[in-house]
CSV table of C-alpha atoms in Angstrom, one decimal:
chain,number,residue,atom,x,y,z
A,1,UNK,CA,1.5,1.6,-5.5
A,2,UNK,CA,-1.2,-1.3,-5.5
A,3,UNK,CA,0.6,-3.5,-8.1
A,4,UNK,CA,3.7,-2.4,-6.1
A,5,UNK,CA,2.4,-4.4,-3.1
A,6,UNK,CA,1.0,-7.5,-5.5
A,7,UNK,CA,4.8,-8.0,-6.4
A,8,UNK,CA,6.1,-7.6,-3.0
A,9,UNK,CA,3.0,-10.0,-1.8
A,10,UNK,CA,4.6,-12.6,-4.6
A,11,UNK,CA,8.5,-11.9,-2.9
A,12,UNK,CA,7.5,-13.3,0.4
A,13,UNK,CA,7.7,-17.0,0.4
A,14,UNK,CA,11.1,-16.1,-0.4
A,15,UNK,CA,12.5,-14.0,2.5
A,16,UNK,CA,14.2,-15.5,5.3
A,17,UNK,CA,12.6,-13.6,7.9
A,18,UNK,CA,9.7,-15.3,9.7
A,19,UNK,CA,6.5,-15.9,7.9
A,20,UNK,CA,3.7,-18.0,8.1
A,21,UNK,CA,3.7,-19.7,4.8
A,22,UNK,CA,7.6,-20.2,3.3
A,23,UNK,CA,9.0,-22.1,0.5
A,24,UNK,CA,11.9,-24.3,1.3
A,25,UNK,CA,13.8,-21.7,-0.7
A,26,UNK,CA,14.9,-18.5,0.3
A,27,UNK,CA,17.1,-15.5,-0.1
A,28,UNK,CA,18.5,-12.4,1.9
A,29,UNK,CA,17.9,-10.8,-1.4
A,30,UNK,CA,14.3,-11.4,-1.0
A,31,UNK,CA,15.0,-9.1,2.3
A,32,UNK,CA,16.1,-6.9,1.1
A,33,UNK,CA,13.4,-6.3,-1.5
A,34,UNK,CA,10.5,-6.6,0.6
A,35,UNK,CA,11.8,-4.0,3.3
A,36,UNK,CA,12.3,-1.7,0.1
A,37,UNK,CA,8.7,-2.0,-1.8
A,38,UNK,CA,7.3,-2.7,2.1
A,39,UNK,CA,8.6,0.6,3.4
A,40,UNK,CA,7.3,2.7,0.7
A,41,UNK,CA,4.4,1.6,-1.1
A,42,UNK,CA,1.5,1.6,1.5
A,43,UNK,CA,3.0,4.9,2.7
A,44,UNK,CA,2.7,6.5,-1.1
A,45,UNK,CA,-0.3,5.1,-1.7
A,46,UNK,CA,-2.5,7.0,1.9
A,47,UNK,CA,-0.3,10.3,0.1
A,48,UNK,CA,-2.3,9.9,-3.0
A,49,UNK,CA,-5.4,8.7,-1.1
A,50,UNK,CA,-5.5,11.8,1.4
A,51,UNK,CA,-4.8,14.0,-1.6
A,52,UNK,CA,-7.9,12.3,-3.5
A,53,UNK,CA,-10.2,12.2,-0.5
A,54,UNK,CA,-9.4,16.1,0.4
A,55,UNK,CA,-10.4,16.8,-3.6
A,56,UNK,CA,-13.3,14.6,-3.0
A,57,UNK,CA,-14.1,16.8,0.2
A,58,UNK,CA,-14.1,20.0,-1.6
A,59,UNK,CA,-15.6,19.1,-4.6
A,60,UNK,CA,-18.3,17.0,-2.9
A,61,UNK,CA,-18.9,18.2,0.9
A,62,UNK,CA,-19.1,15.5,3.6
A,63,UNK,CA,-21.9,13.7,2.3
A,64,UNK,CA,-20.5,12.8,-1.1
A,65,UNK,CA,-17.3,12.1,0.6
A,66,UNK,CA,-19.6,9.5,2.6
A,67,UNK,CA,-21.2,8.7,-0.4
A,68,UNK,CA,-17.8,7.8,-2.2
A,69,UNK,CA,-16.4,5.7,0.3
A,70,UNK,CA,-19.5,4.1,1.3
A,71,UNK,CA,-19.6,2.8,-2.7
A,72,UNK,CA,-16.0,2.3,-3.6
A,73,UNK,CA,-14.7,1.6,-0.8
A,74,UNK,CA,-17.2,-0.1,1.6
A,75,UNK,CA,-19.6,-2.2,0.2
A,76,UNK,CA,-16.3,-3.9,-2.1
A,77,UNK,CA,-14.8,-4.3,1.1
A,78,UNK,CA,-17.8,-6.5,2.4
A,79,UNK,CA,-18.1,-8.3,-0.4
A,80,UNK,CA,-14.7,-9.3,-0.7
A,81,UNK,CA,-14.4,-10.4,2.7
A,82,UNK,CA,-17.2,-12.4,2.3
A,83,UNK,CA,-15.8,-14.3,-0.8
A,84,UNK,CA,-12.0,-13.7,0.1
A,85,UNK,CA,-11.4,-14.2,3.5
A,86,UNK,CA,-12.0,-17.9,3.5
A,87,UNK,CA,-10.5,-18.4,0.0
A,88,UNK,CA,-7.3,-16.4,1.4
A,89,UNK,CA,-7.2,-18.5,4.3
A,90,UNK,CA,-7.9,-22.2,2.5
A,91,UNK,CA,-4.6,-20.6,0.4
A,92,UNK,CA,-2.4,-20.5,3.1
A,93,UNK,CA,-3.8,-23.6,4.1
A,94,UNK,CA,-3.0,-25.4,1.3
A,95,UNK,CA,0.9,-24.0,0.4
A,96,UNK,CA,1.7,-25.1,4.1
A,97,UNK,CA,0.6,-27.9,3.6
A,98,UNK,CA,2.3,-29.0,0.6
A,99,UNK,CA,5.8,-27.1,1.8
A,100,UNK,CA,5.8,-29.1,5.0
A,101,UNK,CA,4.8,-32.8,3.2
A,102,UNK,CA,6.0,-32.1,0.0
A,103,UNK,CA,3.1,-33.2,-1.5
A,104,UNK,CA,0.6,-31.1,-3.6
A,105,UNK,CA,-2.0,-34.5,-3.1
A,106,UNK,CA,-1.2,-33.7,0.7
A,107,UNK,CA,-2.7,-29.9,0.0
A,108,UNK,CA,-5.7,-31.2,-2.4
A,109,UNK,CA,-6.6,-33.9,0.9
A,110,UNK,CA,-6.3,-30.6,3.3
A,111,UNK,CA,-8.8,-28.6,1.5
A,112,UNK,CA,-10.9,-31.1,0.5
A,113,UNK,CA,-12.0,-31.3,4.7
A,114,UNK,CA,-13.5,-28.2,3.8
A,115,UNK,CA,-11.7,-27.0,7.6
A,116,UNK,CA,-10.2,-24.3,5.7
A,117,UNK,CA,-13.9,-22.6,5.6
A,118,UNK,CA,-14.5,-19.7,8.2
A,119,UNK,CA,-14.5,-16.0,8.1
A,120,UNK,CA,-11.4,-14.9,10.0
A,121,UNK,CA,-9.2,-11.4,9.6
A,122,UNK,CA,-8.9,-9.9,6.4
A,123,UNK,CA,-5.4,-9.9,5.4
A,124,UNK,CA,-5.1,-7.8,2.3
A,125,UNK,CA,-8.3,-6.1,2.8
A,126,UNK,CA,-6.9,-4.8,6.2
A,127,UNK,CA,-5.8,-1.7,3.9
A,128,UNK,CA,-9.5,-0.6,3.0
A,129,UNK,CA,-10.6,-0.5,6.3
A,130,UNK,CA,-7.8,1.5,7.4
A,131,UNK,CA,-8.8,3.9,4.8
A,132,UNK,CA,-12.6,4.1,5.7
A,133,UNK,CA,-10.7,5.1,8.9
A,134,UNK,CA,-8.3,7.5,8.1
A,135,UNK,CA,-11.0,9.6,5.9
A,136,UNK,CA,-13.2,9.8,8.6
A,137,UNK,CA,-10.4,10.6,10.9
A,138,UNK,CA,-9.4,13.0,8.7
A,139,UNK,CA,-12.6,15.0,8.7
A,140,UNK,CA,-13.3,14.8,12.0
A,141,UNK,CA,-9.7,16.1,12.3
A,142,UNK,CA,-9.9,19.1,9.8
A,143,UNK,CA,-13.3,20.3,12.1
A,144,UNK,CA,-11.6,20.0,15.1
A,145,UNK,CA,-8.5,21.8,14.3
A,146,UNK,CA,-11.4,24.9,12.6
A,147,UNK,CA,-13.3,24.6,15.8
A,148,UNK,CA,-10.0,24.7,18.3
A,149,UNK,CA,-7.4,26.8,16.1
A,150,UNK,CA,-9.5,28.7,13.9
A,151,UNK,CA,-8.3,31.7,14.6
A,152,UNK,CA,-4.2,30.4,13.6
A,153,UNK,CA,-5.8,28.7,10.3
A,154,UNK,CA,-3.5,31.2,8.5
A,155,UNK,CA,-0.4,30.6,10.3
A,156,UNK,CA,-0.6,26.4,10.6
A,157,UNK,CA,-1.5,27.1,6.5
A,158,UNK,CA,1.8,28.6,6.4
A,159,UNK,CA,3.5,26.0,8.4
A,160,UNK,CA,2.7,23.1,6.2
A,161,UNK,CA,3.3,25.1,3.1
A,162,UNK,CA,6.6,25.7,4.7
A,163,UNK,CA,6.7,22.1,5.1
A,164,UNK,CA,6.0,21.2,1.0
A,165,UNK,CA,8.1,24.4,-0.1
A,166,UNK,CA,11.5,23.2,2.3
A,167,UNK,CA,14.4,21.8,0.5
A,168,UNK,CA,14.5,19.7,3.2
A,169,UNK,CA,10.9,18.3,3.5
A,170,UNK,CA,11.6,14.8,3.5
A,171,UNK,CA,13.6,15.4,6.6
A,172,UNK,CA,10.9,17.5,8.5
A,173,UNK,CA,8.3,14.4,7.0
A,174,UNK,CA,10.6,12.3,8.9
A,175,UNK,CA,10.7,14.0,12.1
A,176,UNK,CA,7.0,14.3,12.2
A,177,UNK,CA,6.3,10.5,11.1
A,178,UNK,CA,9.0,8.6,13.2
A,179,UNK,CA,7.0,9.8,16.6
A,180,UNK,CA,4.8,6.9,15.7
A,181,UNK,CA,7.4,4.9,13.3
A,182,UNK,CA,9.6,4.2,15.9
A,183,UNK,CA,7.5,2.9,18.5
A,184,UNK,CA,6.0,1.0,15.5
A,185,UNK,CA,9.7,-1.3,15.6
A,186,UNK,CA,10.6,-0.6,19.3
A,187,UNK,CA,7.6,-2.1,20.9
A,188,UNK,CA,6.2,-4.2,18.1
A,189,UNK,CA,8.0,-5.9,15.2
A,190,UNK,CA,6.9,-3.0,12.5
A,191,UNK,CA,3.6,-5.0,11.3
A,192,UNK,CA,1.3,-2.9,9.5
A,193,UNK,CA,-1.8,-3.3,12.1
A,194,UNK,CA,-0.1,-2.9,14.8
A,195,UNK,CA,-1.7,1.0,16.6
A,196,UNK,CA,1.7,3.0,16.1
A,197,UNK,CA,2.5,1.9,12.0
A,198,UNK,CA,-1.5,2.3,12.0
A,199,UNK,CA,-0.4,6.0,12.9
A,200,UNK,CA,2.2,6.8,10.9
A,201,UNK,CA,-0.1,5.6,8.1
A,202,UNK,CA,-2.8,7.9,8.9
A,203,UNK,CA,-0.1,10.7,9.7
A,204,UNK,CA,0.8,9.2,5.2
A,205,UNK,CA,-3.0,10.4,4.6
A,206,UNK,CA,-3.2,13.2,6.6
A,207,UNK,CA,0.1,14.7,4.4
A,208,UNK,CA,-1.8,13.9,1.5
A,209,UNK,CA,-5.1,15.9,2.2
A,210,UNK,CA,-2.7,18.7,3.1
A,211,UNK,CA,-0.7,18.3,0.1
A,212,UNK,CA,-4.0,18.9,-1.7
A,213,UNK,CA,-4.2,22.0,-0.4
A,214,UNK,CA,-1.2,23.4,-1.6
A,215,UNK,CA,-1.5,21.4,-5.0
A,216,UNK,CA,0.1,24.1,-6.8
A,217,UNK,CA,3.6,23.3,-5.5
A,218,UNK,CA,3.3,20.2,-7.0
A,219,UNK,CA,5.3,21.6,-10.5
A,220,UNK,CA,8.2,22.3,-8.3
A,221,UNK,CA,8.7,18.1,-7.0
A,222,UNK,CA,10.0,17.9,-10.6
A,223,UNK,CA,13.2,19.5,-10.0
A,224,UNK,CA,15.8,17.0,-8.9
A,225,UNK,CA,13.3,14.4,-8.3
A,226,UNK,CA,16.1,11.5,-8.6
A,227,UNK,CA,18.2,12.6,-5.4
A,228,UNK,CA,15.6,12.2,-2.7
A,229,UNK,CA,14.9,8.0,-4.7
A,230,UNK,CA,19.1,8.2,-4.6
A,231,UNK,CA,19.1,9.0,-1.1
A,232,UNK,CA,16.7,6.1,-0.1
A,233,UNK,CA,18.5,3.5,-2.1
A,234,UNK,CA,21.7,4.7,0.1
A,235,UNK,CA,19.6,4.5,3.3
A,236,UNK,CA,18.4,0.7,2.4
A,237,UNK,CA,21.4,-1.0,3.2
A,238,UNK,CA,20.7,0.1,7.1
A,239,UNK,CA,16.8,0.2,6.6
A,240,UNK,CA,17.1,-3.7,5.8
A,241,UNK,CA,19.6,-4.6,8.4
A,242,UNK,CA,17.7,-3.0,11.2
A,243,UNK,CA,14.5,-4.3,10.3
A,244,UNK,CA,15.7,-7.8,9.9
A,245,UNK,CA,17.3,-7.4,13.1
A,246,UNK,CA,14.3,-6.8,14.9
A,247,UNK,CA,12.2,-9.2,13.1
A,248,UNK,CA,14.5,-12.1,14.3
A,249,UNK,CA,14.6,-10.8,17.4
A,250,UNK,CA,13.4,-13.0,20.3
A,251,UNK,CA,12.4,-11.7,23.6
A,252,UNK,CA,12.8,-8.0,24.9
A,253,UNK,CA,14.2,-6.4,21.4
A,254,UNK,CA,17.9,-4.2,21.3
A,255,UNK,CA,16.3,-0.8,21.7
A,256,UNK,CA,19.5,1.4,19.2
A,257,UNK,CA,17.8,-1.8,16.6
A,258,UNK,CA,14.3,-0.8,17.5
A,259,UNK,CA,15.4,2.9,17.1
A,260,UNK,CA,17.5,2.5,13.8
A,261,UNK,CA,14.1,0.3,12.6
A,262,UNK,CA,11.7,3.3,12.9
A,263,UNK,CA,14.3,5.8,11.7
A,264,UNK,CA,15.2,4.3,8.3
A,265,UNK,CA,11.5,3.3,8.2
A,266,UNK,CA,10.3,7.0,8.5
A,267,UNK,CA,13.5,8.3,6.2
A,268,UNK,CA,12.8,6.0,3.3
A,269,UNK,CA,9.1,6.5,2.3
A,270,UNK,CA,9.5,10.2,3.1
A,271,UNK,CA,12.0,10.2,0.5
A,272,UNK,CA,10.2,7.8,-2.0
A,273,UNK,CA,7.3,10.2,-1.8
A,274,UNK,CA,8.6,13.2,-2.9
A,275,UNK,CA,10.8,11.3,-5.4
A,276,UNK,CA,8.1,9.8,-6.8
A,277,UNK,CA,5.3,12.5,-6.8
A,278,UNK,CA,8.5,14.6,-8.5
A,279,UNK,CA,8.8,11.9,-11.1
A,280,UNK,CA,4.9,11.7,-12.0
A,281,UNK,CA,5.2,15.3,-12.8
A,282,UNK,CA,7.8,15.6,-14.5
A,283,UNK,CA,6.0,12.5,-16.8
A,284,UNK,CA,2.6,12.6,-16.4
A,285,UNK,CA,1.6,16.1,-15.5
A,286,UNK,CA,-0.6,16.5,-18.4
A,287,UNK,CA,-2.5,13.2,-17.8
A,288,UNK,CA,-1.7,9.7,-17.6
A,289,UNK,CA,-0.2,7.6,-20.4
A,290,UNK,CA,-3.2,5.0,-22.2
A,291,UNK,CA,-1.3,2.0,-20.5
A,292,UNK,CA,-0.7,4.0,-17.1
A,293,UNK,CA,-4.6,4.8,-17.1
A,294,UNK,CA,-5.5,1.3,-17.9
A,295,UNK,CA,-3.3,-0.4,-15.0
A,296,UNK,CA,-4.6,2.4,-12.5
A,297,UNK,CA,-8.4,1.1,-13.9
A,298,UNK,CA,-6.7,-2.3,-13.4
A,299,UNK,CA,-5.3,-2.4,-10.3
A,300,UNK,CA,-8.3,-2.0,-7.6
A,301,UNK,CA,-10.2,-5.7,-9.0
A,302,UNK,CA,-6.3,-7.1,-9.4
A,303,UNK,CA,-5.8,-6.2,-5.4
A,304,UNK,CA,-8.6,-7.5,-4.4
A,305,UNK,CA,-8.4,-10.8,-6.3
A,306,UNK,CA,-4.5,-11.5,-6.5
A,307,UNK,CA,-3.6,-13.1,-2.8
A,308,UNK,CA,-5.3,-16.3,-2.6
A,309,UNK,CA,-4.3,-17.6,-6.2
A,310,UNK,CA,-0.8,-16.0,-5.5
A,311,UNK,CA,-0.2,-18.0,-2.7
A,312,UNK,CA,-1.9,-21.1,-3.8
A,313,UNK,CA,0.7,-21.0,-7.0
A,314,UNK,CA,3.3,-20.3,-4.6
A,315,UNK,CA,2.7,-23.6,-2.4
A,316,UNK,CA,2.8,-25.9,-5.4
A,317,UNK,CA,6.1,-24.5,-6.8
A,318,UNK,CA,7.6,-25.6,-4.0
A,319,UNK,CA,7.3,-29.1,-4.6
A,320,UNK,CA,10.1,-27.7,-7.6
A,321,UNK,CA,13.8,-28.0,-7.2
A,322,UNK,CA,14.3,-24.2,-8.4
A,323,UNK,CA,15.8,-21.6,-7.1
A,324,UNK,CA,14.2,-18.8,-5.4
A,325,UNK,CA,13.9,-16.0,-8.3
A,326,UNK,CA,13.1,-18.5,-10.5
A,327,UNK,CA,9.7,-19.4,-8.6
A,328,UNK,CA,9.2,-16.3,-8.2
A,329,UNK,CA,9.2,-14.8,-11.9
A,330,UNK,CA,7.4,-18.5,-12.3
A,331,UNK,CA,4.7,-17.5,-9.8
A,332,UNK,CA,4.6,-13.8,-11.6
A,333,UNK,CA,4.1,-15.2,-14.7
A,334,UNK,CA,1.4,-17.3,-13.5
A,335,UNK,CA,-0.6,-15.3,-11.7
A,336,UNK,CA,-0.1,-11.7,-13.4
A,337,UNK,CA,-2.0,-12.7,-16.8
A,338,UNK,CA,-5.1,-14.7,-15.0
A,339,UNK,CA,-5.4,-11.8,-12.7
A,340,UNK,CA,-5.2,-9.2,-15.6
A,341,UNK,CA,-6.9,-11.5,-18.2
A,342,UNK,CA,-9.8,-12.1,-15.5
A,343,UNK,CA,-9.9,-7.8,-15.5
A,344,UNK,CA,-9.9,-7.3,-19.3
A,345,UNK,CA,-12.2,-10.3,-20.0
A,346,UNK,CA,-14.8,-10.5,-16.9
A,347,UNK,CA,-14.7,-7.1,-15.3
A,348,UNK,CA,-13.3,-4.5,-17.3
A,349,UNK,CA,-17.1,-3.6,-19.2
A,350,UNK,CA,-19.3,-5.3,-16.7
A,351,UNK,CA,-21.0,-3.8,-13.9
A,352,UNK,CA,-18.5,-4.5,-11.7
A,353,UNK,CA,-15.5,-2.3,-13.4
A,354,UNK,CA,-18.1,0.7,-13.0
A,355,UNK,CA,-19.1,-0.4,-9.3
A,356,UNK,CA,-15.0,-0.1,-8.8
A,357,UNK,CA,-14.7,2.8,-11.5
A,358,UNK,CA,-12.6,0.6,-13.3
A,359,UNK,CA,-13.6,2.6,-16.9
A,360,UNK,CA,-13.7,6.7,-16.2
A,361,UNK,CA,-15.5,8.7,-19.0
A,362,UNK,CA,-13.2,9.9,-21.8
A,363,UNK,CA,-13.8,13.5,-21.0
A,364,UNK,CA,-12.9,12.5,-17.4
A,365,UNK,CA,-9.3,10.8,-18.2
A,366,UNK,CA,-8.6,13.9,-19.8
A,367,UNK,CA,-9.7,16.2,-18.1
A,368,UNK,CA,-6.4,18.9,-16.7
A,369,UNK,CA,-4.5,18.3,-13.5
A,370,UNK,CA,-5.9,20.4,-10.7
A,371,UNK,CA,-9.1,21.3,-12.7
């Protein structure tokens, strides 16, 4: 789900829809593929993440939960501000630059004022702090719920089992994850740290720590994992219409667009999630693949590292006369092997890949699902 978002970072100079950095060339394509990746890859990704902070939990207690995220999570999220944030934003910087003039010499004069340099937010890294966040949320939920329905633990037990075991569980995930989805488009534009998509991401994590519970329903996602992905592709069409809609929108937005926004929102990574984790078992129940364990290793450092030199290549292809896909497979096949080259060759055997568990012990990669 990481890399998923490194090629939907790479579609967005591309899209129509208002940005603050854009090449000169653009697509509805480009829409329509950025609502699609957008509206279920961050979702997925706080499932697996609830699931593997929950296992964490129980394997670990609270304090090597703490522990955990205070060492893979935490202290590379400091440091990568520190060394990002300004690099990110001397990016941005710099592709403006050169789309409005033109002029790559007019980008190199821009950065070479050295204005570019301050700490400001933390664009990509906004996604680690929300999962400091949602852990901690969810423990302090899981005590609460002990302390203030301990004695129904057996029945709300049943109730999400009920919810993993329904035929129709992407619909009831729907239901519960549109109460914050929809406000997400009706009163804001559907931005991902906005409060309400904050929520409905955390409600993502939450299902995930649950789903760890009931990990041994996982075997049965297998079984006609293709329809629920089949049903989301059908629901796209809408999903992009209504989410473009709102984006353009200018003052007080339609409310039925706002509504429509949240709904397809909510309906598509509900069904990508259970399509997906279906897939994964049906593939990799026994263990991940050499090349699947090696991008997952991967894909932490590339995250981290990928948006300031995506967006720098992306600002001096659009000096060129090509079309849109073209500069974007150009800026893909730019960026993808320094990023992955920068892994295998600087990271992948240092101290850093173990500080981000980039390399996991042998015995560890194959070690049995659910042991």
């Amino acid at each position: 789900m990481i890399m998923i978002v490194i090629f939907g970072h790479a579609v967005l100079p591309y899209v129509t829809i208002p940005r603050p950095f854009k090449d000169p060339q653009t697509h509805v394509g480009f829409d329509v593929v950025a609502v699609f990746l957008y509206s279920f890859a961050m979702p997925v990704f706080f499932v697996t993440a609830g699931f593997a902070a929950a296992a964490l939990y129980q394997r670990r207690g609270v304090r090597g939960l703490a522990k955990n995220r205070f060492l893979t999570i935490f202290l590379p999220l400091l440091i990568a501000y520190l060394l990002l944030s300004p690099l990110t934003r001397g990016a941005y910087a710099f592709a403006r630059e050169i789309a409005v003039n033109g002029s790559i010499q007019a980008g190199l004069e821009l950065i070479m004022t050295g204005d570019w340099i301050r700490w400001s937010k933390a664009y990509h890294l906004w996604f680690l702090i929300s999962l400091l966040l949602y852990t901690a949320l969810a423990v302090c939920l899981r005590w609460g719920v002990l302390q203030i329905f301990g004695r129904w633990a057996g029945h709300l037990r049943s109730a999400t089992r009920y919810l993993f075991a329904s035929r129709w569980r992407s619909i009831l995930l729907t239901l519960i994850v549109s109460g914050t989805m929809i406000p997400a488009y009706v009163v804001y534009d559907g931005d991902a740290t906005t409060l309400p998509m904050q929520g409905a991401l955390l409600t993502f994590f939450v299902v995930g720590w649950l789903l760890y519970l009931h990990r041994d329903l996982l075997p049965t996602f297998r079984y006609a994992a293709w329809r629920p992905i089949a049903a989301a592709v059908a629901v796209l069409p809408l999903a992009a219409w209504s989410t473009r809609e709102r984006l353009f929108a200018t003052g007080d937005p339609d409310l039925l667009v706002g509504i429509t926004a949240g709904l397809t929102n909510s309906l598509l990574p509900a069904l990508m999630t259970f399509g997906l984790l279906g897939i994964f078992q049906r593939r990799y129940a026994d263990g991940p693949s050499p090349s699947g364990q090696y991008f997952s290793d991967a894909s932490y450092w590339i995250y981290l590292i990928h948006l300031p030199l995506l967006v720098a290549v992306a600002g001096v292809l659009t000096v060129t006369p090509y079309p849109a896909v073209i500069k974007y497979l150009l800026t893909l096949a730019v960026v993808v092997p320094i990023v992955l080259g920068s892994y295998h060759f600087g990271v992948r055997s240092t101290a850093v890949g173990r500080f981000l568990k980039g390399r996991k012990p042998r015995e560890a990669i194959q070690q049995p699902a659910g042991s």
